[in-house]
Coordinates of C-alpha atoms in Angstrom, one line a residue:
Chain A
M1 CA -12.2 2.2 33.7
L2 CA -14.6 3.2 31.1
R3 CA -18.0 2.0 32.1
F4 CA -20.6 1.6 29.5
S5 CA -24.3 0.8 29.8
K6 CA -25.4 -2.6 28.6
L7 CA -27.1 -0.9 25.6
S8 CA -23.9 0.9 24.5
K9 CA -21.9 -2.3 24.8
A10 CA -24.4 -4.2 22.8
G11 CA -24.3 -1.4 20.2
M12 CA -20.5 -1.6 19.9
I13 CA -20.7 -5.4 19.6
A14 CA -23.2 -5.0 16.8
I15 CA -21.0 -2.5 15.0
I16 CA -18.0 -4.9 15.3
A17 CA -20.1 -7.8 14.0
L18 CA -21.2 -5.7 11.1
I19 CA -17.5 -4.7 10.3
L20 CA -16.4 -8.4 10.4
A21 CA -19.3 -9.5 8.3
F22 CA -18.5 -6.7 5.9
M23 CA -14.9 -7.8 5.7
Y24 CA -15.4 -11.6 5.4
I25 CA -18.7 -12.3 3.7
P26 CA -17.5 -11.0 0.3
L27 CA -14.4 -13.2 0.5
F28 CA -16.4 -16.3 1.4
I29 CA -18.9 -15.6 -1.4
L30 CA -15.9 -15.4 -3.8
M31 CA -14.4 -18.6 -2.5
L32 CA -17.7 -20.5 -2.7
N33 CA -18.2 -19.1 -6.2
S34 CA -15.0 -20.8 -7.4
F35 CA -17.0 -24.1 -7.0
N36 CA -20.0 -22.6 -8.8
E37 CA -20.8 -24.7 -11.9
A38 CA -22.4 -21.8 -13.8
Q39 CA -20.5 -19.6 -16.2
V40 CA -21.6 -16.4 -14.5
S41 CA -21.2 -16.0 -10.8
S42 CA -24.4 -15.5 -8.8
W43 CA -25.9 -16.0 -5.3
P44 CA -27.3 -18.4 -4.1
I45 CA -25.2 -21.0 -6.0
Q46 CA -27.4 -23.5 -7.8
S47 CA -24.9 -26.4 -8.2
Y48 CA -21.4 -27.0 -7.1
S49 CA -18.6 -28.5 -9.2
L50 CA -14.8 -28.6 -9.5
K51 CA -15.1 -27.8 -13.2
W52 CA -13.4 -24.4 -13.0
W53 CA -10.6 -25.7 -10.8
E54 CA -9.8 -28.2 -13.5
T55 CA -10.0 -25.5 -16.2
A56 CA -7.7 -23.2 -14.2
S57 CA -5.1 -25.9 -13.6
E58 CA -4.8 -26.5 -17.3
L59 CA -4.6 -22.8 -18.5
E60 CA -1.3 -22.0 -20.0
A61 CA -2.0 -18.2 -19.5
I62 CA -2.2 -18.5 -15.8
R63 CA 1.1 -20.3 -15.5
N64 CA 2.8 -17.7 -17.7
A65 CA 1.3 -14.9 -15.6
L66 CA 2.5 -16.6 -12.4
L67 CA 6.0 -17.0 -13.8
N68 CA 6.1 -13.3 -14.8
S69 CA 4.8 -12.2 -11.4
V70 CA 7.4 -14.2 -9.6
I71 CA 10.3 -12.9 -11.8
V72 CA 9.2 -9.3 -11.4
A73 CA 8.6 -9.7 -7.6
L74 CA 12.0 -11.4 -7.1
G75 CA 13.8 -8.7 -9.1
A76 CA 12.0 -5.9 -7.3
M77 CA 12.7 -7.6 -4.0
V78 CA 16.4 -7.9 -4.6
V79 CA 16.8 -4.3 -5.7
A80 CA 14.6 -3.0 -2.9
S81 CA 16.4 -5.0 -0.3
I82 CA 19.8 -3.6 -1.2
L83 CA 18.7 0.0 -1.6
G84 CA 16.4 -0.1 1.4
T85 CA 19.1 -1.5 3.7
L86 CA 21.7 1.1 2.5
T87 CA 19.2 3.9 3.2
A88 CA 18.3 2.5 6.5
F89 CA 22.0 2.4 7.6
A90 CA 22.5 6.0 6.4
L91 CA 19.5 7.4 8.2
S92 CA 19.9 5.4 11.4
R93 CA 23.6 6.0 11.9
F94 CA 24.1 9.6 10.7
D95 CA 22.6 13.0 11.3
F96 CA 23.0 15.2 8.2
F97 CA 21.5 18.0 6.3
G98 CA 18.6 16.8 4.1
K99 CA 17.8 13.7 6.2
T100 CA 14.1 14.4 6.1
T101 CA 14.3 14.9 2.3
V102 CA 15.9 11.5 1.9
N103 CA 13.2 10.0 4.1
L104 CA 10.5 11.7 2.0
L105 CA 12.1 10.4 -1.2
V106 CA 11.8 6.8 0.1
V107 CA 8.2 7.2 1.1
L108 CA 7.1 9.2 -1.9
P109 CA 6.7 6.4 -4.5
I110 CA 4.1 4.7 -2.2
A111 CA 2.5 7.9 -0.9
L112 CA 1.7 9.2 -4.3
P113 CA -1.3 7.4 -6.0
G114 CA -0.2 4.3 -8.1
V115 CA -1.7 5.9 -11.2
V116 CA 0.7 8.8 -10.9
T117 CA 3.7 6.6 -10.4
G118 CA 2.6 4.4 -13.2
V119 CA 1.9 7.2 -15.6
A120 CA 5.2 8.9 -14.7
F121 CA 7.2 5.7 -15.6
S122 CA 5.1 5.0 -18.7
N123 CA 5.6 8.5 -19.9
T124 CA 9.4 8.3 -19.4
Y125 CA 9.6 4.9 -21.2
S126 CA 7.4 5.7 -24.2
N127 CA 7.9 9.4 -24.7
F128 CA 11.6 9.7 -23.8
L129 CA 13.4 6.4 -23.8
T130 CA 11.8 4.9 -26.9
P131 CA 12.3 8.0 -29.1
A132 CA 15.9 7.9 -27.9
G133 CA 16.2 4.4 -29.3
F134 CA 16.2 2.6 -26.0
Q135 CA 13.6 -0.2 -25.4
I136 CA 13.3 -0.9 -21.7
G137 CA 10.7 -3.7 -22.2
Y138 CA 10.4 -6.1 -19.4
F139 CA 12.9 -4.3 -17.2
G140 CA 10.7 -1.3 -17.0
M141 CA 8.2 -3.2 -14.8
I142 CA 11.0 -4.4 -12.4
V143 CA 12.4 -0.9 -12.1
A144 CA 9.0 0.6 -11.3
H145 CA 8.2 -2.2 -8.8
A146 CA 11.6 -1.9 -7.1
T147 CA 11.1 1.8 -6.6
F148 CA 7.9 1.6 -4.5
C149 CA 9.1 -1.6 -2.7
I150 CA 12.2 0.2 -1.2
V151 CA 10.1 1.7 1.7
M152 CA 9.1 -1.8 2.9
V153 CA 12.7 -3.0 3.5
F154 CA 13.7 0.5 4.7
N155 CA 11.0 0.7 7.4
N156 CA 11.7 -2.8 8.8
V157 CA 15.5 -2.5 8.8
F158 CA 15.5 1.1 10.1
A159 CA 13.3 0.2 13.1
R160 CA 15.7 -2.6 14.0
L161 CA 18.9 -0.7 13.5
K162 CA 17.6 2.1 15.7
R163 CA 17.4 -0.3 18.6
M164 CA 20.7 -2.1 18.0
N165 CA 23.7 -1.5 20.2
P166 CA 26.4 0.3 18.1
N167 CA 29.1 -0.7 20.7
L168 CA 29.2 -4.2 19.3
Q169 CA 30.4 -3.0 16.0
E170 CA 33.0 -0.8 17.6
A171 CA 34.2 -3.8 19.6
S172 CA 34.4 -5.9 16.4
M173 CA 36.4 -3.2 14.7
D174 CA 38.7 -2.9 17.7
L175 CA 39.3 -6.6 17.6
G176 CA 40.6 -6.2 14.1
Q177 CA 37.6 -7.0 11.8
G178 CA 37.2 -4.8 8.8
V179 CA 34.0 -3.2 7.5
W180 CA 32.9 -6.3 5.6
G181 CA 33.8 -8.8 8.4
T182 CA 32.0 -6.7 11.0
F183 CA 28.9 -6.5 8.8
R184 CA 28.9 -10.2 8.0
L185 CA 29.7 -11.5 11.5
V186 CA 28.2 -8.9 13.8
T187 CA 25.8 -6.4 12.2
F188 CA 23.9 -8.6 9.8
P189 CA 23.0 -11.4 12.2
Q190 CA 21.4 -8.8 14.4
F191 CA 19.0 -7.4 11.8
R192 CA 18.6 -10.6 9.8
A193 CA 15.0 -11.2 10.8
A194 CA 13.9 -7.6 10.2
F195 CA 15.6 -7.7 6.8
G196 CA 13.8 -11.0 5.9
A197 CA 10.4 -9.5 7.0
G198 CA 11.0 -6.4 4.9
A199 CA 12.1 -8.4 1.8
L200 CA 9.0 -10.6 2.2
L201 CA 6.7 -7.5 2.4
A202 CA 8.4 -6.1 -0.7
F203 CA 7.8 -9.4 -2.6
A204 CA 4.1 -9.4 -1.5
L205 CA 3.6 -5.8 -2.4
S206 CA 5.1 -6.3 -5.9
F207 CA 3.1 -9.5 -6.4
D208 CA -0.2 -7.7 -5.6
E209 CA 0.5 -4.5 -7.4
V210 CA -1.9 -3.7 -10.3
V211 CA -2.0 -0.1 -11.3
V212 CA 1.7 0.6 -11.8
T213 CA 1.9 -2.7 -13.7
I214 CA -0.9 -1.7 -16.0
F215 CA 1.2 1.2 -17.2
T216 CA 4.7 -0.4 -17.2
A217 CA 4.1 -3.9 -18.5
P218 CA 5.3 -4.4 -22.1
P219 CA 2.6 -5.5 -24.5
G220 CA 1.6 -9.1 -24.3
V221 CA 3.1 -9.7 -20.9
D222 CA 0.7 -10.5 -18.1
T223 CA 1.3 -10.8 -14.4
V224 CA -1.2 -12.5 -12.2
P225 CA -3.1 -9.3 -11.3
L226 CA -3.1 -8.2 -15.0
W227 CA -4.5 -11.5 -16.0
I228 CA -7.3 -11.2 -13.3
L229 CA -8.0 -7.7 -14.6
K230 CA -8.4 -8.9 -18.1
E231 CA -10.7 -11.7 -17.1
M232 CA -12.8 -9.3 -14.9
A233 CA -13.3 -7.1 -17.9
R234 CA -15.2 -9.9 -19.7
P235 CA -17.4 -11.4 -17.1
T236 CA -18.7 -14.4 -19.1
Q237 CA -15.7 -16.5 -18.1
A238 CA -15.5 -15.0 -14.6
S239 CA -15.7 -18.3 -12.8
V240 CA -12.0 -19.2 -13.6
V241 CA -11.0 -15.9 -12.0
N242 CA -12.8 -17.0 -8.8
V243 CA -10.5 -20.0 -8.7
V244 CA -7.3 -18.0 -9.0
A245 CA -8.6 -15.4 -6.5
T246 CA -9.4 -18.2 -4.0
V247 CA -5.9 -19.6 -4.4
I248 CA -4.5 -16.1 -3.8
I249 CA -6.6 -15.8 -0.6
I250 CA -5.3 -19.1 0.7
L251 CA -1.7 -18.3 -0.3
S252 CA -1.9 -14.9 1.4
L253 CA -2.0 -16.7 4.7
I254 CA 1.6 -17.8 4.2
P255 CA 3.3 -14.3 4.3
V256 CA 1.0 -13.4 7.3
Y257 CA 2.3 -16.4 9.2
V258 CA 6.0 -16.0 8.2
S259 CA 6.1 -12.3 8.9
Q260 CA 4.5 -12.8 12.3
R261 CA 7.2 -15.4 13.1
L262 CA 9.9 -13.1 11.7
S263 CA 8.8 -10.0 13.6
R264 CA 8.5 -12.0 16.8
A265 CA 12.1 -13.1 16.2
A266 CA 13.0 -9.5 15.5
D267 CA 11.4 -8.5 18.8
D268 CA 13.5 -11.2 20.6
G269 CA 16.5 -9.5 19.2
K270 CA 17.7 -12.3 16.9
Chain B
M1 CA 48.6 1.8 20.0
T2 CA 50.1 3.6 17.1
S3 CA 51.7 0.5 15.8
L4 CA 48.4 -1.3 15.9
L5 CA 46.7 1.4 13.9
E6 CA 49.6 1.4 11.5
K7 CA 49.2 -2.3 11.1
T8 CA 45.5 -2.2 10.4
K9 CA 46.0 0.6 8.1
S10 CA 48.4 -1.5 6.0
T11 CA 46.3 -4.7 6.1
M12 CA 42.8 -3.1 5.7
P13 CA 43.2 0.2 3.9
I14 CA 39.6 0.5 3.0
S15 CA 38.2 -0.3 6.4
S16 CA 40.5 2.1 8.2
Y17 CA 39.9 4.9 5.7
L18 CA 36.1 4.5 6.1
H19 CA 36.4 4.4 9.8
L20 CA 38.3 7.7 9.8
H21 CA 36.0 9.4 7.3
P22 CA 32.4 9.2 8.4
K23 CA 31.3 11.6 5.6
V24 CA 32.7 9.2 3.0
R25 CA 30.9 6.4 4.7
L26 CA 27.6 8.3 4.5
R27 CA 28.1 9.1 0.9
A28 CA 29.0 5.5 0.1
L29 CA 25.8 4.4 1.8
L30 CA 23.5 6.9 0.1
A31 CA 25.1 6.9 -3.4
L32 CA 23.1 4.0 -4.8
P33 CA 19.7 4.6 -3.3
M34 CA 19.8 8.3 -4.2
T35 CA 20.9 7.6 -7.7
W36 CA 18.0 5.3 -8.1
L37 CA 15.3 7.4 -6.4
V38 CA 16.3 10.7 -8.0
G39 CA 17.7 9.3 -11.3
V40 CA 14.7 7.0 -11.9
Y41 CA 11.7 8.3 -9.9
I42 CA 12.2 12.0 -9.4
I43 CA 13.3 12.5 -13.0
S44 CA 10.3 10.5 -14.2
L45 CA 8.0 12.8 -12.2
F46 CA 9.8 15.8 -13.5
L47 CA 9.5 14.6 -17.1
L48 CA 5.8 14.0 -16.5
L49 CA 5.5 17.6 -15.4
I50 CA 7.3 18.7 -18.6
T51 CA 5.1 16.5 -20.8
A52 CA 2.1 18.3 -19.2
F53 CA 3.1 21.4 -21.2
W54 CA 3.5 19.6 -24.5
F55 CA 0.7 19.0 -27.0
I56 CA -0.5 16.5 -29.6
D57 CA 0.3 17.3 -33.2
P58 CA -3.1 17.5 -34.9
F59 CA -1.7 16.0 -38.1
T60 CA 0.4 13.1 -36.9
S61 CA -1.4 12.7 -33.6
R62 CA 1.9 12.3 -31.9
V63 CA 3.3 14.0 -28.8
R64 CA 5.1 17.2 -29.8
P65 CA 7.5 19.1 -27.4
G66 CA 6.5 22.7 -26.9
F67 CA 4.9 24.9 -24.4
T68 CA 1.1 25.2 -23.9
L69 CA -1.0 25.7 -20.8
E70 CA -4.0 24.3 -22.6
N71 CA -3.8 20.9 -20.7
F72 CA -3.9 22.6 -17.3
V73 CA -6.6 25.0 -18.4
S74 CA -8.7 22.0 -19.5
I75 CA -8.7 20.7 -16.0
F76 CA -10.8 23.7 -14.9
T77 CA -12.7 24.5 -18.0
V78 CA -13.9 21.1 -19.2
P79 CA -17.1 20.5 -17.1
A80 CA -16.6 16.7 -17.1
Y81 CA -13.0 17.1 -15.8
L82 CA -13.9 19.6 -13.1
S83 CA -16.9 17.5 -11.8
T84 CA -14.7 14.4 -11.8
S85 CA -12.1 16.1 -9.6
I86 CA -14.7 17.2 -7.2
R87 CA -16.4 13.8 -7.2
T88 CA -13.1 12.1 -6.5
L89 CA -12.3 14.5 -3.6
L90 CA -15.8 13.9 -2.1
I91 CA -15.5 10.1 -2.5
A92 CA -12.0 10.1 -0.8
L93 CA -13.3 12.3 2.1
G94 CA -16.4 10.0 2.4
V95 CA -14.3 6.9 2.6
T96 CA -12.1 8.6 5.3
A97 CA -15.1 9.6 7.3
L98 CA -16.7 6.2 7.1
C99 CA -13.4 4.6 8.2
I100 CA -13.2 6.9 11.2
V101 CA -16.8 6.3 12.3
L102 CA -16.2 2.5 12.2
A103 CA -12.7 2.5 13.7
I104 CA -13.5 4.4 16.9
P105 CA -16.1 2.0 18.4
L106 CA -14.0 -0.9 17.2
G107 CA -10.9 0.6 18.8
I108 CA -12.6 1.4 22.1
Y109 CA -14.1 -2.1 22.4
M110 CA -10.8 -3.8 21.5
A111 CA -8.6 -1.7 23.7
K112 CA -10.7 -1.1 26.8
I113 CA -13.5 -3.6 27.0
A114 CA -12.6 -6.9 25.3
R115 CA -10.8 -9.7 27.1
P116 CA -7.2 -10.2 26.0
W117 CA -7.9 -13.2 23.8
V118 CA -10.8 -11.4 22.1
R119 CA -8.6 -8.4 21.5
N120 CA -5.9 -10.6 19.9
L121 CA -8.4 -12.4 17.8
L122 CA -9.9 -9.1 16.6
A123 CA -6.5 -7.7 15.8
V124 CA -5.7 -10.8 13.6
L125 CA -9.2 -10.7 12.0
I126 CA -8.8 -7.0 11.1
T127 CA -5.3 -7.4 9.6
L128 CA -5.8 -10.6 7.8
P129 CA -7.8 -9.3 4.8
L130 CA -5.1 -6.7 4.2
W131 CA -3.0 -9.4 2.6
A132 CA -5.8 -11.0 0.5
G133 CA -4.9 -9.0 -2.6
Y134 CA -6.3 -5.8 -4.0
L135 CA -8.0 -7.2 -7.0
V136 CA -9.3 -10.2 -5.1
K137 CA -11.2 -7.9 -2.8
L138 CA -12.5 -5.9 -5.7
L139 CA -13.7 -9.0 -7.3
A140 CA -15.3 -10.1 -4.0
M141 CA -17.2 -6.8 -3.6
R142 CA -18.4 -7.1 -7.2
L143 CA -19.8 -10.6 -6.6
T144 CA -21.5 -9.3 -3.4
F145 CA -23.2 -6.3 -4.9
T146 CA -23.9 -7.6 -8.4
E147 CA -27.4 -7.8 -9.8
N148 CA -27.8 -11.5 -8.9
G149 CA -25.5 -11.2 -5.9
F150 CA -25.6 -11.7 -2.2
I151 CA -26.9 -8.3 -1.2
N152 CA -29.9 -8.4 -3.5
W153 CA -30.6 -12.0 -2.3
L154 CA -30.4 -10.8 1.3
L155 CA -32.6 -7.8 0.8
D156 CA -35.1 -9.5 -1.5
P157 CA -37.4 -10.9 1.3
I158 CA -38.0 -7.4 2.7
G159 CA -38.8 -6.2 -0.8
I160 CA -36.0 -3.8 -1.4
S161 CA -33.0 -4.1 -3.7
G162 CA -29.5 -3.1 -2.8
P163 CA -27.6 -0.2 -4.3
G164 CA -26.6 -1.0 -7.9
F165 CA -23.1 -0.3 -9.0
G166 CA -22.5 3.4 -8.4
I167 CA -20.9 5.9 -6.0
P168 CA -22.2 4.3 -2.8
V169 CA -20.7 0.9 -3.6
V170 CA -17.5 2.6 -4.7
V171 CA -17.3 4.3 -1.2
L172 CA -18.1 1.0 0.5
T173 CA -15.5 -0.9 -1.6
L174 CA -12.7 1.6 -0.9
T175 CA -13.6 1.5 2.8
Y176 CA -13.4 -2.2 2.6
L177 CA -9.9 -1.9 1.0
W178 CA -8.4 0.6 3.3
F179 CA -10.2 0.2 6.6
P180 CA -7.3 -1.6 8.4
Y181 CA -5.0 1.4 7.7
M182 CA -7.4 3.5 10.0
A183 CA -8.4 0.8 12.4
L184 CA -4.9 -0.2 13.6
P185 CA -3.5 3.2 14.5
V186 CA -6.7 4.2 16.2
F187 CA -6.7 1.0 18.2
T188 CA -3.1 1.5 19.2
A189 CA -3.7 5.1 20.2
I190 CA -6.7 4.2 22.4
R191 CA -4.7 1.4 24.0
Q192 CA -2.1 3.9 25.1
I193 CA -4.6 6.1 27.0
P194 CA -4.1 5.3 30.7
N195 CA -7.1 4.0 32.5
N196 CA -6.9 6.5 35.3
L197 CA -7.9 9.3 32.9
F198 CA -11.2 7.5 32.6
D199 CA -11.4 7.2 36.4
A200 CA -10.7 10.9 36.7
S201 CA -13.4 11.7 34.2
A202 CA -15.9 9.5 36.0
D203 CA -15.0 11.0 39.4
L204 CA -15.7 14.4 37.9
G205 CA -19.2 13.1 37.0
Q206 CA -18.8 12.4 33.3
K207 CA -20.6 9.4 31.9
A208 CA -18.9 7.1 29.4
W209 CA -20.0 8.8 26.1
P210 CA -19.1 12.4 27.1
T211 CA -15.8 11.0 28.3
I212 CA -15.3 9.6 24.8
F213 CA -16.0 12.9 23.2
R214 CA -14.0 15.0 25.6
V215 CA -11.1 12.8 26.6
V216 CA -10.6 10.0 24.1
L217 CA -11.3 11.9 20.9
P218 CA -8.8 14.7 21.5
L219 CA -6.1 12.2 22.5
I220 CA -6.5 10.0 19.4
T221 CA -6.8 12.8 16.8
P222 CA -3.2 12.4 15.7
A223 CA -3.7 8.7 15.1
I224 CA -6.9 9.5 13.1
I225 CA -5.1 12.0 11.0
A226 CA -2.2 9.5 10.4
G227 CA -4.7 6.9 9.3
S228 CA -6.6 9.3 7.2
V229 CA -3.5 10.1 5.2
F230 CA -3.7 6.5 3.9
T231 CA -7.4 6.2 3.5
F232 CA -7.5 9.6 1.7
S233 CA -4.6 9.3 -0.6
L234 CA -5.2 5.7 -1.5
S235 CA -8.9 6.4 -2.3
L236 CA -8.0 9.6 -4.3
G237 CA -5.7 7.7 -6.7
D238 CA -7.9 4.7 -7.2
Y239 CA -9.8 4.2 -10.4
L240 CA -10.3 0.4 -10.6
A241 CA -13.0 0.4 -8.0
A242 CA -14.9 3.0 -10.0
R243 CA -14.4 0.9 -13.1
F244 CA -15.6 -2.4 -11.6
V245 CA -18.2 -1.5 -9.0
G246 CA -18.9 2.1 -9.9
G247 CA -21.2 1.7 -12.9
S248 CA -20.5 4.8 -15.0
T249 CA -18.7 6.6 -12.1
Q250 CA -15.5 8.3 -13.2
M251 CA -12.6 9.3 -10.9
I252 CA -9.5 11.3 -11.5
G253 CA -7.5 8.1 -12.2
S254 CA -10.1 7.1 -14.9
I255 CA -9.3 10.2 -16.8
I256 CA -5.5 9.8 -16.5
A257 CA -5.8 6.1 -17.6
A258 CA -8.0 6.9 -20.5
N259 CA -5.7 9.6 -21.8
I260 CA -2.3 8.0 -21.3
N261 CA -2.2 6.5 -24.8
L262 CA -4.5 8.9 -26.6
N263 CA -3.2 12.2 -25.2
P264 CA -0.3 11.8 -22.8
P265 CA 0.0 15.6 -22.2
V266 CA -3.6 15.7 -20.8
A267 CA -2.9 12.6 -18.7
A268 CA 0.3 14.2 -17.4
A269 CA -1.5 17.5 -16.5
F270 CA -4.2 15.5 -14.8
S271 CA -1.7 13.6 -12.7
M272 CA -0.8 16.8 -11.0
V273 CA -4.4 17.0 -9.5
P274 CA -4.0 14.0 -7.1
I275 CA -0.4 15.1 -6.3
A276 CA -1.8 18.6 -5.4
F277 CA -4.6 17.1 -3.2
V278 CA -2.2 14.7 -1.4
V279 CA 0.4 17.4 -0.8
M280 CA -2.2 19.8 0.5
Y281 CA -3.6 17.1 2.8
L282 CA -0.1 16.2 4.0
L283 CA 0.6 19.9 4.7
V284 CA -2.6 20.2 6.8
A285 CA -1.8 16.9 8.6
R286 CA 1.8 18.1 9.3
R287 CA 0.5 21.3 10.9
T288 CA -1.3 19.1 13.5
G289 CA 2.0 17.4 14.2
S290 CA 0.7 13.9 13.7
L291 CA 3.0 12.8 10.9
E292 CA 5.9 12.0 13.2
R293 CA 3.7 9.2 14.6
M294 CA 3.5 7.3 11.3

């Protein structure tokens, strides 16, 4: 075993305490500030009130932004789920020339900085498609989001497929099921949990994405992150943003819980 | 046997055909994803590269197709552009270094000292903020470091004021955002080191700290490099942190974002800078053989 002196151990605990404080204090300050009565956030908070929660609940703009975010994230999730699963099957079942290139292609949209991906799409839309008389509008956002979400579904499904027993499918085929029947009855139930976890991650990734959205959202359309960004740019009304941010922090616990459950189910081989 | 095959052939022509032709199966699987990734993404990147050689018509101030190297030359000749590239590179390296320095003691404590329940608790606590949302964390850091914020309130009794918005807070914020990407692989790597290596090192007369430098560090280098790919490339492309907690700090992304509507060719040329940095970093990382671990 590694044996440390008392001093070294205390030093390590101090560093860990510092890391945790560094990670959590800002989030708590933010959450408490959503109850700050003042217009401008500050510390310590002088007086608490639910004023900004009421304002936020009545704001039409937030509801629209939320609707847009959900539509875009659902669209991106569906496309990414299909494309990611197809790629996962191809890469886990076959050895072929260019396999690493395909793998790189899937990872690239997330490996390159968001600003590059965003500018690339924006450039294609406004300098090539629009002059050609094609307005992509709202769909441009979904296309861009789907592209960098593929990797999430791919990673999860690929890892599961790698550990699956291919003989079961052979058996199903031998017993007379076709491609679709085998997939529906034998293959899919085996990677269902991993597929669900991947789709959920894709949804969360799209929901949280800012930079690519800045460049691909059509004028006048806000997603939740875009709305927050706009409010952050004019800090006089910043307190409403704190409410929305607090709701996001609380809601973010849901995918953590669900994905934990799903990946546990995936580990059990369900 | 033949009769059964004949039968399935007649009732399920597609299934039997696919079963007998694995290459067709592979193409069918890859057709859609590759059409999307190449047709949408790679073409967009390629068009971006082409746009980088175009220019703005001085009379109509519209993008005009053509061929000029002016945009690329400006990256190296305009002093503000050059210093921004160097600044961004240094910030990304600083964030990576800070993440490494924090991740190692955390990983050692979690993997080799903490009791199981403390280890699990810490693992949850480290991953949880990863989900809280990028802008939410940016906003939280801004509230913490702002003029009337928590840090100044905390430091006021000892008579100093915290760092105002600027490069140090940008580095801290980016560390805050990307730290879990370093902490988790480092922790996993340290956990995989068998304990008898430590016994051997102790038997050979090494104390704990030399053991860390001579035994642990070489073994976890691949994990550190894998984590650093994330911390480095995510920091390199970021510009919202600079915008909201950086005061007047500019990063590469700031220049790209500022030019995308005014002068798309310059934005396109500048997009090649982070791509070049990331590709170089990946090539170096690949030479150490640590990318297979990702």
